[in-house]
Amino acid sequence: ASAFYTFTVAATNAGGSGPTSTANFGSQTVSVGNATTLPWMMANGLDGSIWVSSGGLVSSTGGSPSTGVVQQLVKENGQWVAQSPIPVGLGAPSITVGQDGSIWVANAGNGTTPSTVQQIVQQAGAWVAQSPITVGILPTNITVGQDGSIWVVNAKSNTVQQIMNSGGTWTA
């Protein structure tokens, strides 16, 4: 049986109060993921969308990790709508938004060998996952540094790793 997970999006406005600033705010439940993934983390896109990483360290059909997915939630006609899932590496426990608006996701892998992170960029109006970048074992969190570099925590390697852009190429 397929299992989809839902969560509630409740928009808030920290910048003001009253009817003008709270108009059109509310809550809504949106389905994300699929039968072999669980939603893990969310990040706010620079365009106001919400990004969700979903992954399964153990799939529902066996003992091996399942392919993770990333989904964008956009507001269409006043309703939040989940866009088509973007496949990424095994598991997907963490997600962040780069300074350029690209999406970064940590791929947990199998937890015993080096894993990867992936950048998702917009190309010709579609979001596309880029080639994986190898990092340490079992990345569990990812964030953006003040200088725009990407930082990843590798839990089983007991390391924190920086990913830098040099001449348009990201390397760990």
CSV table of C-alpha atoms in Angstrom, one decimal:
chain,number,residue,atom,x,y,z
A,1,ALA,CA,0.0,0.0,0.0
A,2,SER,CA,1.2,3.5,-0.8
A,3,ALA,CA,1.9,5.8,2.1
A,4,PHE,CA,1.9,9.5,1.7
A,5,TYR,CA,2.8,11.9,4.4
A,6,THR,CA,1.2,15.2,5.0
A,7,PHE,CA,2.2,18.3,7.0
A,8,THR,CA,0.5,21.6,7.6
A,9,VAL,CA,1.8,24.9,6.2
A,10,ALA,CA,0.9,27.8,8.4
A,11,ALA,CA,2.1,31.1,7.1
A,12,THR,CA,3.0,33.9,9.5
A,13,ASN,CA,4.1,37.4,9.2
A,14,ALA,CA,6.8,38.4,11.7
A,15,GLY,CA,7.0,41.9,10.2
A,16,GLY,CA,3.6,43.2,11.2
A,17,SER,CA,0.3,42.6,12.7
A,18,GLY,CA,-3.4,43.4,12.0
A,19,PRO,CA,-5.7,42.7,9.1
A,20,THR,CA,-3.5,44.1,6.4
A,21,SER,CA,-0.4,41.9,7.2
A,22,THR,CA,-2.4,38.8,8.0
A,23,ALA,CA,-4.7,38.7,5.0
A,24,ASN,CA,-4.6,35.5,3.0
A,25,PHE,CA,-2.7,33.6,5.7
A,26,GLY,CA,-4.0,30.3,6.9
A,27,SER,CA,-3.1,26.7,7.1
A,28,GLN,CA,-3.3,23.8,4.6
A,29,THR,CA,-2.2,20.2,4.5
A,30,VAL,CA,0.0,19.1,1.5
A,31,SER,CA,0.9,15.5,0.6
A,32,VAL,CA,4.6,14.9,-0.1
A,33,GLY,CA,6.9,11.9,-0.5
A,34,ASN,CA,5.9,8.5,-1.7
A,35,ALA,CA,5.6,4.9,-0.5
A,36,THR,CA,9.4,4.5,0.2
A,37,THR,CA,10.3,8.0,1.5
A,38,LEU,CA,9.6,10.0,4.6
A,39,PRO,CA,9.7,13.8,4.7
A,40,TRP,CA,12.8,14.9,6.7
A,41,MET,CA,13.5,18.6,6.4
A,42,MET,CA,12.2,21.9,4.9
A,43,ALA,CA,13.8,25.1,3.6
A,44,ASN,CA,12.4,28.4,2.4
A,45,GLY,CA,13.2,29.1,-1.3
A,46,LEU,CA,14.3,32.7,-2.2
A,47,ASP,CA,11.2,32.9,-4.3
A,48,GLY,CA,8.8,32.2,-1.4
A,49,SER,CA,8.3,28.6,-2.2
A,50,ILE,CA,9.0,25.8,0.3
A,51,TRP,CA,11.3,22.9,-0.4
A,52,VAL,CA,11.0,19.5,1.3
A,53,SER,CA,13.5,16.7,1.3
A,54,SER,CA,12.2,13.2,1.7
A,55,GLY,CA,14.2,10.0,1.9
A,56,GLY,CA,14.2,6.5,3.2
A,57,LEU,CA,17.2,5.0,4.9
A,58,VAL,CA,15.4,1.7,4.8
A,59,SER,CA,12.8,1.2,2.1
A,60,SER,CA,9.4,-0.4,2.7
A,61,THR,CA,10.3,-3.3,0.4
A,62,GLY,CA,13.6,-4.4,1.9
A,63,GLY,CA,16.6,-3.5,3.9
A,64,SER,CA,18.4,-1.2,1.5
A,65,PRO,CA,18.2,2.6,1.3
A,66,SER,CA,15.7,4.2,-1.0
A,67,THR,CA,16.2,7.0,-3.4
A,68,GLY,CA,15.5,10.4,-1.9
A,69,VAL,CA,13.4,13.1,-3.5
A,70,VAL,CA,13.1,16.8,-3.2
A,71,GLN,CA,9.8,18.6,-3.8
A,72,GLN,CA,9.0,22.3,-4.2
A,73,LEU,CA,5.7,23.6,-2.8
A,74,VAL,CA,4.4,26.6,-4.6
A,75,LYS,CA,1.3,28.7,-4.0
A,76,GLU,CA,-1.1,28.5,-7.0
A,77,ASN,CA,-4.5,30.2,-6.8
A,78,GLY,CA,-4.2,30.6,-3.1
A,79,GLN,CA,-3.4,26.9,-2.4
A,80,TRP,CA,0.0,25.3,-1.7
A,81,VAL,CA,0.7,22.6,-4.4
A,82,ALA,CA,3.5,20.0,-4.3
A,83,GLN,CA,5.5,19.9,-7.6
A,84,SER,CA,6.8,16.7,-9.2
A,85,PRO,CA,9.5,15.0,-7.0
A,86,ILE,CA,13.1,15.5,-8.1
A,87,PRO,CA,15.1,12.2,-7.5
A,88,VAL,CA,18.4,12.6,-5.7
A,89,GLY,CA,20.7,10.2,-4.0
A,90,LEU,CA,20.0,7.6,-1.3
A,91,GLY,CA,18.1,9.1,1.7
A,92,ALA,CA,17.8,12.9,1.9
A,93,PRO,CA,18.0,13.9,5.5
A,94,SER,CA,18.8,17.6,5.1
A,95,ILE,CA,18.2,20.5,2.6
A,96,THR,CA,19.2,24.1,2.4
A,97,VAL,CA,19.0,27.0,-0.1
A,98,GLY,CA,22.2,28.5,-1.5
A,99,GLN,CA,22.8,32.3,-1.8
A,100,ASP,CA,22.1,32.0,-5.5
A,101,GLY,CA,18.7,30.3,-4.9
A,102,SER,CA,19.8,26.9,-5.8
A,103,ILE,CA,18.8,24.0,-3.6
A,104,TRP,CA,21.3,21.7,-1.8
A,105,VAL,CA,20.5,18.3,-0.4
A,106,ALA,CA,22.6,15.9,1.6
A,107,ASN,CA,22.2,12.2,0.5
A,108,ALA,CA,22.7,9.9,3.4
A,109,GLY,CA,23.8,6.9,1.3
A,110,ASN,CA,24.0,3.5,3.0
A,111,GLY,CA,25.7,4.9,6.1
A,112,THR,CA,28.9,2.8,5.7
A,113,THR,CA,30.6,4.4,2.6
A,114,PRO,CA,31.2,8.0,1.5
A,115,SER,CA,28.0,9.8,0.6
A,116,THR,CA,27.1,12.8,-1.5
A,117,VAL,CA,25.5,16.2,-1.6
A,118,GLN,CA,23.7,17.5,-4.7
A,119,GLN,CA,22.9,20.9,-6.0
A,120,ILE,CA,19.5,21.5,-7.7
A,121,VAL,CA,19.4,24.4,-10.2
A,122,GLN,CA,16.8,25.9,-12.4
A,123,GLN,CA,17.5,25.3,-16.1
A,124,ALA,CA,15.1,26.5,-18.8
A,125,GLY,CA,12.3,26.8,-16.3
A,126,ALA,CA,12.8,23.3,-14.7
A,127,TRP,CA,14.6,22.3,-11.6
A,128,VAL,CA,17.4,19.8,-12.3
A,129,ALA,CA,19.6,17.8,-9.9
A,130,GLN,CA,23.3,18.2,-10.7
A,131,SER,CA,26.0,15.5,-10.5
A,132,PRO,CA,26.6,14.4,-6.9
A,133,ILE,CA,29.7,15.7,-4.9
A,134,THR,CA,31.3,13.1,-2.7
A,135,VAL,CA,31.6,13.9,1.0
A,136,GLY,CA,32.1,11.9,4.2
A,137,ILE,CA,30.0,9.1,5.6
A,138,LEU,CA,26.3,9.7,6.6
A,139,PRO,CA,25.8,13.5,6.0
A,140,THR,CA,23.0,14.6,8.4
A,141,ASN,CA,22.9,18.3,8.1
A,142,ILE,CA,23.8,20.9,5.5
A,143,THR,CA,23.9,24.7,5.6
A,144,VAL,CA,25.2,27.8,3.8
A,145,GLY,CA,28.2,29.8,5.0
A,146,GLN,CA,28.3,33.6,5.0
A,147,ASP,CA,30.7,33.4,2.0
A,148,GLY,CA,28.2,31.2,0.0
A,149,SER,CA,30.1,28.0,0.6
A,150,ILE,CA,28.2,24.9,1.6
A,151,TRP,CA,28.9,23.1,4.9
A,152,VAL,CA,27.9,19.5,5.6
A,153,VAL,CA,28.1,17.5,8.8
A,154,ASN,CA,29.2,13.9,8.2
A,155,ALA,CA,28.0,12.0,11.3
A,156,LYS,CA,29.8,8.7,10.8
A,157,SER,CA,33.0,10.4,9.7
A,158,ASN,CA,32.9,12.8,12.7
A,159,THR,CA,33.7,15.7,10.4
A,160,VAL,CA,32.3,18.9,9.1
A,161,GLN,CA,33.2,19.6,5.5
A,162,GLN,CA,33.2,22.7,3.3
A,163,ILE,CA,32.2,22.7,-0.3
A,164,MET,CA,33.5,25.6,-2.3
A,165,ASN,CA,32.8,27.1,-5.8
A,166,SER,CA,35.9,27.8,-7.8
A,167,GLY,CA,35.4,29.0,-11.3
A,168,GLY,CA,31.8,27.7,-11.5
A,169,THR,CA,32.8,24.2,-10.2
A,170,TRP,CA,31.7,23.1,-6.8
A,171,THR,CA,34.2,20.8,-5.0
A,172,ALA,CA,34.5,19.3,-1.5
